[in-house]
């Protein structure tokens, strides 16, 4: 009987370890990932997308977003720590810490975080682990009796889902994670203007670019499409995608390999139209 109990304990231990959570699942960070939020009560729409990832060491990467030419975040992969603000690189999230943990974002002024709870929630029609972080300002570190300045929710496989504060909140309306769309994307903002789902559209950023560029396009309906890159004299350089996609906003990355600097064109073909967008590649 004792041997059976020991064997069962070993089996359960192996099963439990195999189901352990990867803390970085709460912070997806693929090139081209996109998140769109709606702020209430103003209904303002904001969109952010990862446009560049630089590896600076075996364990550390810098993450760039479409709204900033400088890196916005630094990720220490082994320790699952996300740092913000390149001027000081303070710890924004410590994803490897357990529930009830506290860490200081910045000591002056007092700005710290309490990992309040973790539970299963239905997000985008799927049950996902959700973390609730309480963020405190100008309150002594560890004093959780006061009201937090904001509450932040991170969702497994999605990232930042919601932020609430007194009198308002910002909620994720839709996102594209590793090429898969969740929720609803209303429009995609970039440096110049936006893409709406009322027509076929295609844009890229950064443009000009010197390493890689993200090509984003919107479809107003289910369509058979192809997306190809051509050089200035019309030679096909790269096929990014060919197949059927439903209505929505999508993104593809083009990273030139042997191509020389110059002007290129990305062409989106559907069964109804052909749309061309100019790219400028600078080595």
XYZ file of N, CA and C in Angstrom:
849
model
N 0.835 -1.199 0.000
C 0.000 0.000 0.000
C 0.872 1.251 0.000
N 1.937 1.190 0.796
C 2.823 2.352 0.880
C 3.478 2.630 -0.466
N 3.863 1.541 -1.187
C 4.476 1.709 -2.499
C 3.506 2.364 -3.475
N 2.230 1.971 -3.397
C 1.212 2.544 -4.290
C 1.070 4.039 -4.038
N 1.043 4.420 -2.752
C 0.907 5.842 -2.391
C 2.097 6.640 -2.917
N 3.307 6.056 -2.758
C 4.509 6.747 -3.232
C 4.465 6.933 -4.746
N 4.045 5.870 -5.459
C 3.955 5.946 -6.922
C 2.948 7.010 -7.348
N 1.773 7.022 -6.668
C 0.751 8.026 -6.987
C 1.268 9.434 -6.730
N 2.017 9.597 -5.647
C 2.576 10.916 -5.317
C 3.543 11.380 -6.405
N 4.378 10.443 -6.886
C 5.334 10.787 -7.945
C 4.602 11.175 -9.219
N 3.562 10.390 -9.575
C 2.793 10.682 -10.790
C 2.129 12.044 -10.700
N 1.514 12.324 -9.545
C 0.843 13.614 -9.360
C 1.837 14.760 -9.390
N 3.027 14.531 -8.836
C 4.051 15.574 -8.837
C 4.500 15.889 -10.252
N 4.694 14.830 -11.051
C 5.098 15.027 -12.443
C 4.021 15.771 -13.206
N 2.748 15.392 -12.980
C 1.633 16.036 -13.671
C 1.534 17.498 -13.281
N 1.709 17.771 -11.984
C 1.626 19.155 -11.514
C 2.727 20.005 -12.117
N 3.954 19.465 -12.151
C 5.075 20.212 -12.707
C 4.884 20.481 -14.190
N 4.282 19.485 -14.908
C 4.087 19.659 -16.341
C 3.048 20.719 -16.642
N 2.185 21.027 -15.655
C 1.137 22.010 -15.857
C 1.498 23.357 -15.238
N 2.738 23.505 -14.803
C 3.142 24.767 -14.215
C 3.035 25.889 -15.236
N 2.698 27.054 -14.737
C 2.481 28.209 -15.592
C 3.814 28.834 -15.971
N 3.944 29.190 -17.218
C 5.074 30.001 -17.645
C 4.699 31.459 -17.404
N 5.386 32.158 -16.498
C 5.005 33.545 -16.193
C 4.947 34.438 -17.424
N 5.779 34.154 -18.425
C 5.808 35.002 -19.612
C 4.571 34.834 -20.481
N 3.734 33.812 -20.185
C 2.464 33.680 -20.899
C 1.542 34.861 -20.612
N 1.808 35.576 -19.526
C 1.002 36.754 -19.200
C 1.526 38.004 -19.912
N 2.576 37.837 -20.687
C 3.144 38.962 -21.424
C 3.588 38.489 -22.809
N 2.637 38.246 -23.730
C 3.017 37.856 -25.090
C 3.886 38.944 -25.719
N 4.878 38.559 -26.488
C 5.780 39.564 -27.051
C 6.349 39.075 -28.386
N 5.435 38.774 -29.330
C 5.859 38.407 -30.674
C 5.890 39.663 -31.546
N 6.778 39.683 -32.495
C 6.822 40.790 -33.436
C 5.490 40.863 -34.179
N 4.867 42.032 -34.190
C 3.579 42.205 -34.848
C 2.384 42.058 -33.935
N 2.579 41.598 -32.699
C 1.457 41.522 -31.751
C 0.833 42.905 -31.590
N -0.489 42.933 -31.478
C -1.218 44.202 -31.453
C -2.314 44.142 -30.408
N -2.508 45.249 -29.692
C -3.559 45.357 -28.679
C -4.333 46.650 -28.908
N -5.658 46.566 -28.828
C -6.484 47.769 -28.990
C -7.412 47.916 -27.788
N -7.391 49.094 -27.195
C -8.149 49.362 -25.973
C -9.170 50.473 -26.203
N -10.263 50.396 -25.451
C -11.243 51.478 -25.412
C -11.289 52.005 -23.987
N -11.153 53.316 -23.866
C -11.172 53.952 -22.550
C -12.565 54.488 -22.267
N -13.042 54.235 -21.074
C -14.363 54.712 -20.655
C -14.203 55.675 -19.491
N -15.022 56.743 -19.443
C -16.217 56.990 -20.257
C -15.971 57.741 -21.552
N -14.730 58.056 -21.919
C -14.480 58.887 -23.100
C -14.653 58.130 -24.409
N -14.591 56.785 -24.384
C -14.634 55.893 -25.555
C -13.465 56.137 -26.518
N -12.380 56.685 -26.017
C -11.187 56.876 -26.841
C -10.545 55.527 -27.141
N -10.139 55.338 -28.400
C -9.519 54.087 -28.834
C -8.011 54.285 -28.959
N -7.239 53.398 -28.347
C -5.783 53.439 -28.478
C -5.278 52.067 -28.911
N -4.267 52.072 -29.762
C -3.730 50.827 -30.305
C -2.213 50.819 -30.203
N -1.667 49.704 -29.771
C -0.219 49.546 -29.719
C 0.187 48.239 -30.359
N 1.320 48.242 -31.032
C 1.788 47.039 -31.704
C 3.304 46.951 -31.602
N 3.804 45.739 -31.431
C 5.253 45.530 -31.353
C 5.843 45.598 -32.758
N 6.726 46.551 -32.971
C 7.309 46.763 -34.290
C 8.755 46.297 -34.401
N 9.378 46.050 -33.261
C 10.795 45.661 -33.308
C 11.191 45.005 -31.994
N 12.031 43.983 -32.076
C 12.583 43.321 -30.895
C 14.085 43.165 -31.096
N 14.863 43.716 -30.173
C 16.320 43.609 -30.243
C 16.823 42.710 -29.117
N 17.681 41.767 -29.443
C 18.319 40.924 -28.430
C 19.633 41.574 -28.020
N 19.740 41.931 -26.742
C 20.968 42.592 -26.280
C 21.845 41.664 -25.447
N 21.296 40.512 -25.045
C 22.086 39.475 -24.376
C 21.306 38.174 -24.473
N 21.895 37.101 -23.980
C 21.223 35.797 -24.038
C 19.886 35.840 -23.319
N 19.796 36.653 -22.274
C 18.623 36.667 -21.403
C 17.754 37.909 -21.572
N 18.186 38.888 -22.347
C 17.517 40.186 -22.331
C 17.181 40.678 -23.731
N 15.947 41.202 -23.881
C 15.525 41.788 -25.150
C 14.922 43.165 -24.903
N 14.988 44.013 -25.919
C 14.329 45.313 -25.908
C 13.130 45.246 -26.838
N 12.009 45.833 -26.405
C 10.766 45.768 -27.166
C 10.349 47.175 -27.572
N 10.085 47.350 -28.865
C 9.675 48.633 -29.416
C 8.206 48.562 -29.843
N 7.499 49.674 -29.671
C 6.104 49.772 -30.099
C 5.957 50.860 -31.155
N 4.843 50.815 -31.885
C 4.644 51.719 -33.016
C 4.581 53.188 -32.627
N 4.319 53.495 -31.367
C 4.170 54.884 -30.955
C 5.471 55.488 -30.416
N 6.574 54.762 -30.487
C 7.812 55.264 -29.895
C 9.012 54.716 -30.659
N 9.903 55.613 -31.109
C 11.081 55.155 -31.839
C 12.143 54.570 -30.914
N 12.009 54.812 -29.613
C 12.915 54.244 -28.620
C 12.294 52.997 -27.994
N 13.103 52.105 -27.424
C 12.515 50.924 -26.772
C 11.627 51.328 -25.610
N 10.459 50.705 -25.520
C 9.516 51.009 -24.443
C 9.708 50.099 -23.243
N 10.084 48.849 -23.504
C 10.216 47.869 -22.428
C 11.492 47.056 -22.603
N 11.997 46.571 -21.482
C 13.116 45.626 -21.483
C 12.661 44.380 -20.740
N 12.902 43.215 -21.320
C 12.457 41.964 -20.717
C 13.647 41.093 -20.358
N 13.748 40.749 -19.072
C 14.726 39.765 -18.601
C 14.029 38.411 -18.618
N 14.356 37.589 -19.591
C 13.586 36.376 -19.856
C 13.670 35.376 -18.708
N 14.866 35.067 -18.224
C 15.024 34.044 -17.186
C 14.295 34.397 -15.899
N 14.301 35.673 -15.533
C 13.652 36.096 -14.284
C 12.236 36.608 -14.496
N 11.790 36.688 -15.756
C 10.428 37.142 -16.087
C 10.125 38.521 -15.507
N 11.096 39.419 -15.594
C 10.904 40.788 -15.121
C 10.809 41.716 -16.325
N 9.771 42.551 -16.327
C 9.573 43.531 -17.386
C 9.935 44.902 -16.839
N 10.886 45.558 -17.481
C 11.329 46.879 -17.053
C 10.762 47.941 -17.990
N 10.411 49.099 -17.424
C 9.887 50.210 -18.214
C 10.763 51.436 -18.038
N 10.666 52.353 -19.014
C 11.374 53.633 -19.008
C 12.875 53.445 -19.219
N 13.355 53.627 -20.457
C 14.786 53.434 -20.740
C 15.705 54.369 -19.970
N 15.156 55.421 -19.364
C 15.992 56.329 -18.578
C 16.391 55.733 -17.230
N 15.557 54.799 -16.727
C 15.857 54.218 -15.413
C 15.661 52.708 -15.362
N 14.864 52.166 -16.289
C 14.555 50.738 -16.338
C 14.116 50.210 -14.969
N 12.985 50.716 -14.488
C 12.448 50.216 -13.222
C 11.555 49.003 -13.481
N 11.390 48.112 -12.495
C 10.623 46.870 -12.692
C 9.120 47.126 -12.766
N 8.568 47.037 -13.948
C 7.133 47.266 -14.158
C 6.328 46.059 -13.677
N 6.725 44.882 -14.129
C 6.093 43.643 -13.658
C 7.170 42.631 -13.278
N 6.941 41.955 -12.159
C 7.758 40.802 -11.762
C 6.853 39.576 -11.860
N 6.800 39.002 -13.040
C 5.827 37.951 -13.323
C 6.143 36.636 -12.631
N 7.364 36.479 -12.143
C 7.747 35.225 -11.493
C 7.356 35.172 -10.020
N 6.875 36.278 -9.456
C 6.517 36.309 -8.033
C 5.137 35.699 -7.805
N 4.923 35.055 -6.637
C 3.631 34.423 -6.341
C 2.592 35.434 -5.871
N 1.353 34.953 -5.767
C 0.256 35.772 -5.247
C 0.624 36.313 -3.867
N 0.209 37.537 -3.586
C 0.448 38.279 -2.335
C 1.797 38.988 -2.313
N 2.610 38.795 -3.349
C 3.912 39.456 -3.381
C 3.762 40.961 -3.586
N 4.786 41.682 -3.158
C 4.846 43.132 -3.310
C 6.208 43.493 -3.893
N 6.219 44.427 -4.827
C 7.490 44.957 -5.296
C 7.352 46.454 -5.566
N 8.479 47.125 -5.519
C 8.511 48.579 -5.699
C 8.860 48.901 -7.147
N 8.004 49.691 -7.774
C 8.334 50.175 -9.110
C 9.345 51.315 -9.014
N 9.013 52.306 -8.236
C 9.931 53.408 -7.979
C 9.781 53.834 -6.529
N 10.900 54.094 -5.881
C 10.853 54.455 -4.458
C 10.532 55.925 -4.245
N 10.895 56.783 -5.187
C 10.603 58.217 -5.075
C 9.928 58.671 -6.368
N 8.629 59.002 -6.348
C 7.743 58.869 -5.188
C 7.391 57.398 -4.942
N 6.789 57.124 -3.804
C 6.424 55.750 -3.459
C 5.429 55.205 -4.488
N 5.867 54.196 -5.227
C 5.040 53.611 -6.284
C 5.320 52.114 -6.287
N 4.346 51.332 -5.837
C 4.587 49.914 -5.660
C 3.358 49.101 -6.039
N 3.562 47.783 -6.159
C 2.528 46.897 -6.683
C 2.309 45.723 -5.744
N 1.037 45.364 -5.568
C 0.648 44.198 -4.772
C -0.056 43.204 -5.688
N 0.516 41.994 -5.814
C -0.109 40.926 -6.597
C -1.265 40.376 -5.768
N -2.473 40.845 -6.045
C -3.628 40.582 -5.187
C -4.171 39.161 -5.337
N -4.576 38.786 -6.547
C -5.199 37.474 -6.745
C -4.864 36.916 -8.124
N -5.136 35.619 -8.275
C -5.065 34.952 -9.571
C -6.232 33.981 -9.655
N -7.014 34.058 -10.728
C -8.206 33.215 -10.844
C -8.527 32.967 -12.314
N -9.407 32.010 -12.551
C -9.862 31.722 -13.904
C -11.008 32.656 -14.269
N -10.900 33.295 -15.421
C -11.941 34.181 -15.924
C -12.180 33.865 -17.395
N -13.407 34.103 -17.853
C -13.714 33.909 -19.266
C -13.375 35.187 -20.025
N -12.369 35.107 -20.869
C -11.903 36.237 -21.663
C -11.935 35.834 -23.132
N -12.660 36.601 -23.941
C -12.818 36.298 -25.360
C -13.289 34.851 -25.560
N -14.331 34.495 -24.795
C -15.003 33.195 -24.915
C -14.113 32.005 -24.566
N -13.097 32.246 -23.771
C -12.215 31.160 -23.349
C -11.789 31.381 -21.905
N -11.787 30.315 -21.120
C -11.377 30.423 -19.720
C -9.858 30.565 -19.660
N -9.410 31.647 -19.023
C -7.982 31.922 -18.943
C -7.614 32.370 -17.536
N -6.391 32.044 -17.114
C -5.895 32.550 -15.842
C -5.737 34.063 -15.922
N -6.242 34.740 -14.896
C -6.204 36.202 -14.864
C -5.577 36.664 -13.562
N -4.610 37.558 -13.671
C -3.940 38.100 -12.489
C -4.433 39.522 -12.220
N -4.603 39.829 -10.936
C -5.051 41.160 -10.515
C -3.943 41.821 -9.697
N -3.454 42.934 -10.199
C -2.387 43.677 -9.533
C -2.922 45.020 -9.049
N -2.717 45.331 -7.768
C -3.110 46.617 -7.204
C -1.884 47.524 -7.166
N -2.022 48.692 -7.749
C -0.909 49.639 -7.851
C -1.170 50.815 -6.913
N -0.206 51.087 -6.035
C -0.360 52.133 -5.014
C 0.614 53.278 -5.281
N 0.123 54.488 -5.011
C 0.948 55.695 -5.145
C 0.904 56.492 -3.848
N 2.054 57.005 -3.430
C 2.145 57.902 -2.267
C 1.606 57.259 -0.986
N 1.684 55.938 -0.899
C 1.282 55.194 0.293
C 2.481 54.346 0.705
N 2.783 54.265 2.008
C 3.932 53.462 2.445
C 3.889 52.047 1.873
N 5.024 51.565 1.447
C 5.106 50.237 0.832
C 4.595 49.172 1.794
N 3.679 48.338 1.312
C 3.130 47.251 2.109
C 1.816 47.570 2.787
N 1.405 48.836 2.810
C 0.147 49.223 3.448
C -0.989 49.031 2.453
N -1.577 47.829 2.460
C -2.642 47.507 1.510
C -4.027 47.858 2.040
N -4.089 48.564 3.167
C -5.388 48.971 3.708
C -5.980 50.150 2.936
N -5.120 50.939 2.299
C -5.610 52.069 1.524
C -6.112 51.636 0.157
N -6.718 52.580 -0.551
C -7.230 52.291 -1.886
C -6.102 52.390 -2.908
N -6.000 51.417 -3.808
C -4.966 51.504 -4.845
C -5.284 52.619 -5.832
N -4.229 53.184 -6.413
C -4.448 54.203 -7.429
C -5.025 53.620 -8.704
N -4.693 52.363 -8.975
C -5.238 51.673 -10.143
C -5.158 50.171 -9.916
N -5.925 49.431 -10.695
C -5.897 47.970 -10.664
C -5.640 47.491 -12.090
N -4.639 46.620 -12.255
C -4.251 46.138 -13.573
C -4.487 44.632 -13.658
N -5.033 44.199 -14.793
C -5.362 42.790 -14.986
C -4.547 42.240 -16.155
N -3.764 41.200 -15.878
C -3.017 40.507 -16.916
C -3.657 39.149 -17.157
N -3.832 38.790 -18.429
C -4.503 37.545 -18.791
C -3.533 36.631 -19.531
N -3.536 35.374 -19.143
C -2.662 34.377 -19.760
C -2.921 34.296 -21.266
N -1.875 34.431 -22.047
C -1.992 34.345 -23.494
C -2.454 35.614 -24.173
N -2.815 36.631 -23.387
C -3.356 37.877 -23.937
C -2.500 39.078 -23.560
N -2.067 39.138 -22.309
C -1.330 40.299 -21.813
C -2.222 41.219 -21.008
N -1.937 42.509 -21.060
C -2.720 43.482 -20.295
C -4.138 43.544 -20.844
N -5.106 43.200 -19.994
C -6.504 43.149 -20.422
C -7.285 44.385 -19.991
N -7.023 44.859 -18.788
C -7.817 45.988 -18.287
C -7.051 46.744 -17.217
N -7.264 48.069 -17.187
C -6.789 48.925 -16.102
C -7.977 49.733 -15.608
N -8.191 49.740 -14.300
C -9.268 50.550 -13.729
C -8.674 51.561 -12.761
N -9.305 52.707 -12.664
C -8.916 53.745 -11.717
C -10.171 54.508 -11.328
N -10.056 55.389 -10.378
C -11.226 56.128 -9.921
C -11.800 56.958 -11.073
N -13.020 56.633 -11.457
C -13.696 57.396 -12.499
C -13.478 56.916 -13.913
N -12.761 55.811 -14.098
C -12.563 55.354 -15.466
C -11.894 53.999 -15.561
N -11.798 53.508 -16.774
C -11.119 52.243 -17.034
C -10.724 52.165 -18.505
N -9.737 51.343 -18.785
C -9.306 51.063 -20.151
C -9.378 49.556 -20.336
N -10.180 49.113 -21.325
C -10.468 47.692 -21.503
C -10.033 47.248 -22.897
N -9.431 46.073 -22.960
C -9.004 45.517 -24.242
C -10.221 45.153 -25.079
N -10.295 45.714 -26.279
C -11.402 45.425 -27.185
C -11.065 44.271 -28.127
N -9.802 44.200 -28.504
C -9.353 43.131 -29.379
C -7.841 43.131 -29.469
N -7.286 42.029 -29.928
C -5.833 41.939 -30.055
C -5.473 40.904 -31.109
N -4.236 40.981 -31.573
C -3.668 39.978 -32.467
C -2.408 39.456 -31.792
N -2.425 38.197 -31.397
C -1.300 37.591 -30.694
C -0.738 36.456 -31.543
N 0.508 36.622 -31.971
C 1.168 35.605 -32.792
C 0.334 35.254 -34.024
N -0.286 36.293 -34.619
C -1.060 36.123 -35.838
C -2.505 35.729 -35.648
N -2.946 35.495 -34.408
C -4.329 35.083 -34.139
C -5.097 36.248 -33.535
N -6.286 36.536 -34.092
C -7.082 37.657 -33.608
C -8.049 37.196 -32.527
N -8.151 37.998 -31.463
C -9.106 37.774 -30.381
C -9.947 39.032 -30.217
N -11.240 38.852 -29.973
C -12.104 40.003 -29.776
C -12.369 40.733 -31.073
N -12.623 42.035 -30.966
C -12.967 42.869 -32.122
C -11.992 44.028 -32.230
N -11.483 44.252 -33.421
C -10.597 45.387 -33.666
C -11.347 46.395 -34.522
N -11.539 47.575 -33.984
C -12.325 48.602 -34.657
C -11.487 49.353 -35.671
N -10.318 49.784 -35.258
C -9.424 50.521 -36.137
C -8.008 50.317 -35.644
N -7.059 50.589 -36.518
C -5.660 50.459 -36.151
C -4.991 51.799 -36.352
N -4.501 52.401 -35.274
C -3.823 53.693 -35.358
C -2.349 53.484 -35.661
N -1.784 54.358 -36.489
C -0.345 54.407 -36.644
C 0.082 55.859 -36.547
N 1.278 56.180 -36.995
C 1.764 57.546 -36.837
C 0.910 58.546 -37.609
N 0.335 58.139 -38.733
C -0.322 59.096 -39.604
C -1.833 59.131 -39.399
N -2.489 58.013 -39.524
C -3.944 57.991 -39.387
C -4.384 56.605 -38.991
N -5.531 56.155 -39.461
C -6.044 54.877 -38.993
C -6.574 54.048 -40.135
N -6.738 52.760 -39.855
C -7.347 51.830 -40.785
C -8.722 51.482 -40.255
N -9.732 51.541 -41.086
C -11.063 51.136 -40.661
C -11.449 49.875 -41.416
N -12.439 49.195 -40.899
C -12.864 47.941 -41.510
C -13.922 48.148 -42.584
N -14.127 49.375 -43.031
C -15.147 49.643 -44.028
C -14.635 49.382 -45.443
N -13.331 49.089 -45.596
C -12.764 48.877 -46.910
C -11.486 48.052 -46.761
N -10.947 47.631 -47.918
C -9.646 46.984 -47.899
C -8.585 48.063 -47.718
N -7.677 47.865 -46.782
C -6.638 48.860 -46.526
C -5.327 48.152 -46.240
N -4.226 48.852 -46.500
C -2.922 48.280 -46.196
C -1.972 49.404 -45.798
N -1.180 49.162 -44.763
C -0.217 50.135 -44.271
C 1.013 49.390 -43.752
N 2.057 50.147 -43.440
C 3.255 49.526 -42.871
C 3.920 50.486 -41.905
N 4.629 49.915 -40.947
C 5.416 50.734 -40.025
C 6.519 49.868 -39.422
N 7.692 50.385 -39.194
C 8.100 51.720 -39.649
C 8.279 51.740 -41.161
N 8.242 52.913 -41.729
C 8.436 53.105 -43.163
C 8.876 54.543 -43.396
N 10.129 54.757 -43.761
C 11.200 53.834 -44.146
C 11.646 52.941 -42.979
N 12.348 51.837 -43.317
C 12.819 50.917 -42.286
C 14.200 50.402 -42.663
N 14.930 49.905 -41.669
C 16.283 49.403 -41.946
C 16.521 47.982 -41.457
N 15.510 47.355 -40.888
C 15.676 45.977 -40.414
C 14.472 45.135 -40.824
N 13.321 45.507 -40.329
C 12.089 44.813 -40.681
C 10.939 45.799 -40.595
N 9.849 45.467 -41.243
C 8.658 46.315 -41.198
C 7.429 45.439 -41.003
N 6.441 45.981 -40.310
C 5.177 45.285 -40.090
C 4.162 45.804 -41.094
N 3.594 44.910 -41.866
C 2.586 45.273 -42.855
C 1.226 44.897 -42.289
N 0.375 45.882 -42.124
C -0.958 45.658 -41.571
C -2.007 45.928 -42.642
N -3.016 45.094 -42.661
C -4.074 45.270 -43.654
C -5.407 44.887 -43.033
N -6.465 45.482 -43.561
C -7.804 45.193 -43.049
C -8.676 44.666 -44.178
N -9.540 43.742 -43.832
C -10.497 43.165 -44.771
C -11.898 43.401 -44.237
N -12.798 43.858 -45.088
C -14.164 44.124 -44.652
C -15.053 42.896 -44.759
N -14.514 41.813 -45.369
C -15.308 40.599 -45.543
C -14.374 39.416 -45.784
N -14.935 38.216 -45.739
C -14.173 37.009 -46.059
C -13.660 37.110 -47.487
N -12.371 36.822 -47.688
C -11.811 36.991 -49.028
C -10.619 36.078 -49.251
N -10.445 35.682 -50.513
C -9.229 35.007 -50.951
C -8.213 36.097 -51.274
N -7.074 36.090 -50.599
C -6.122 37.180 -50.782
C -4.710 36.650 -51.000
N -3.876 37.529 -51.516
C -2.436 37.266 -51.557
C -1.717 38.562 -51.220
N -0.591 38.442 -50.528
C 0.225 39.601 -50.192
C 1.651 39.289 -50.622
N 2.167 40.104 -51.551
C 3.492 39.855 -52.098
C 4.306 41.144 -52.131
N 5.624 40.973 -52.060
C 6.552 42.090 -52.151
C 7.197 42.075 -53.541
N 7.263 43.251 -54.173
C 7.884 43.386 -55.488
C 8.960 44.471 -55.437
N 10.004 44.303 -56.266
C 10.992 45.372 -56.359
C 10.502 46.433 -57.334
N 11.323 47.461 -57.572
C 10.868 48.622 -58.333
C 10.635 48.309 -59.816
N 11.219 47.209 -60.336
C 10.992 46.861 -61.741
C 9.971 45.739 -61.895
N 9.306 45.376 -60.799
C 8.198 44.436 -60.885
C 8.526 42.986 -60.617
N 9.739 42.680 -60.197
C 10.088 41.297 -59.863
C 9.542 40.932 -58.488
N 8.946 39.744 -58.394
C 8.445 39.294 -57.093
C 9.626 38.945 -56.183
N 9.626 39.530 -54.999
C 10.709 39.327 -54.035
C 10.314 38.342 -52.945
N 9.082 38.447 -52.469
C 8.648 37.626 -51.332
C 7.133 37.494 -51.326
N 6.652 36.282 -51.101
C 5.223 36.076 -50.867
C 5.012 35.964 -49.364
N 4.255 36.900 -48.796
C 4.022 36.915 -47.355
C 2.848 36.035 -46.959
N 1.832 35.968 -47.826
C 0.657 35.154 -47.485
C -0.182 34.932 -48.733
N -0.795 33.755 -48.795
C -1.817 33.488 -49.806
C -2.812 32.509 -49.210
N -4.085 32.892 -49.231
C -5.110 32.037 -48.657
C -6.378 32.814 -48.383
N -7.243 32.232 -47.566
C -8.535 32.842 -47.238
C -8.474 33.400 -45.823
N -8.944 34.643 -45.661
C -9.024 35.257 -44.342
C -10.370 35.950 -44.193
N -10.878 35.952 -42.962
C -12.161 36.594 -42.680
C -11.952 38.082 -42.449
N -13.063 38.804 -42.245
C -12.941 40.240 -42.009
C -12.171 40.497 -40.718
N -11.386 41.553 -40.718
C -10.583 41.881 -39.550
C -9.302 42.581 -39.948
N -8.449 42.788 -38.965
C -7.161 43.442 -39.185
C -6.057 42.422 -38.934
N -5.092 42.357 -39.838
C -4.025 41.369 -39.751
C -2.669 42.058 -39.908
N -1.632 41.355 -39.541
C -0.288 41.912 -39.699
C 0.674 40.818 -40.134
N 1.599 41.191 -40.992
C 2.663 40.306 -41.457
C 3.981 41.071 -41.379
N 5.051 40.366 -41.107
C 6.365 41.002 -41.034
C 7.172 40.676 -42.284
N 7.863 41.679 -42.790
C 8.833 41.443 -43.862
C 10.198 41.875 -43.374
N 11.132 40.944 -43.375
C 12.512 41.216 -42.984
C 13.412 40.857 -44.161
N 13.845 41.846 -44.945
C 14.695 41.554 -46.104
C 15.946 40.779 -45.699
N 16.361 39.879 -46.563
C 17.543 39.066 -46.281
C 18.705 39.447 -47.198
N 18.513 39.255 -48.494
C 19.590 39.569 -49.443
C 19.274 40.795 -50.287
N 18.101 41.375 -50.098
C 17.680 42.509 -50.913
C 18.528 43.753 -50.615
N 18.737 44.557 -51.631
C 19.487 45.803 -51.472
C 18.550 46.933 -51.064
N 19.131 48.029 -50.607
C 18.332 49.194 -50.237
C 17.580 49.718 -51.456
N 16.427 50.317 -51.198
C 15.669 50.891 -52.301
C 14.181 50.856 -52.069
N 13.439 51.124 -53.140
C 11.979 51.169 -53.085
C 11.413 49.793 -53.432
N 10.446 49.366 -52.635
C 9.730 48.115 -52.882
C 8.234 48.390 -52.767
N 7.444 47.443 -53.250
C 5.996 47.594 -53.179
C 5.382 46.332 -52.583
N 4.476 46.519 -51.642
C 3.692 45.402 -51.138
C 2.331 45.481 -51.817
N 1.887 44.372 -52.368
C 0.645 44.338 -53.139
C -0.332 43.377 -52.475
N -1.504 43.902 -52.138
C -2.591 43.103 -51.580
C -3.607 42.857 -52.681
N -3.795 41.607 -53.045
C -4.769 41.241 -54.076
C -5.925 40.486 -53.433
N -7.131 40.909 -53.753
C -8.336 40.198 -53.336
C -9.127 39.864 -54.594
N -10.277 39.209 -54.408
C -11.107 38.898 -55.568
C -11.843 40.123 -56.098
N -11.670 41.275 -55.410
C -12.355 42.493 -55.836
C -11.409 43.630 -56.191
N -10.207 43.611 -55.654
C -9.339 44.769 -55.859
C -7.872 44.397 -55.710
N -7.024 45.338 -56.140
C -5.580 45.237 -55.960
C -5.116 46.540 -55.322
N -4.435 46.441 -54.174
C -3.978 47.629 -53.456
C -2.463 47.564 -53.334
N -1.810 48.669 -53.670
C -0.350 48.741 -53.639
C 0.109 49.767 -52.611
N 1.157 49.417 -51.880
C 1.702 50.311 -50.856
C 3.222 50.344 -51.004
N 3.797 51.545 -51.042
C 5.237 51.699 -51.268
C 6.024 51.554 -49.970
N 7.163 50.865 -50.052
C 8.066 50.680 -48.918
C 9.442 51.225 -49.281
N 10.124 51.789 -48.310
C 11.487 52.264 -48.525
C 12.413 51.547 -47.551
N 13.292 50.718 -48.114
C 14.225 49.922 -47.311
C 15.587 50.597 -47.311
N 16.093 50.903 -46.122
C 17.392 51.553 -45.965
C 18.282 50.675 -45.101
N 19.325 50.117 -45.675
C 20.239 49.270 -44.894
C 21.070 50.116 -43.943
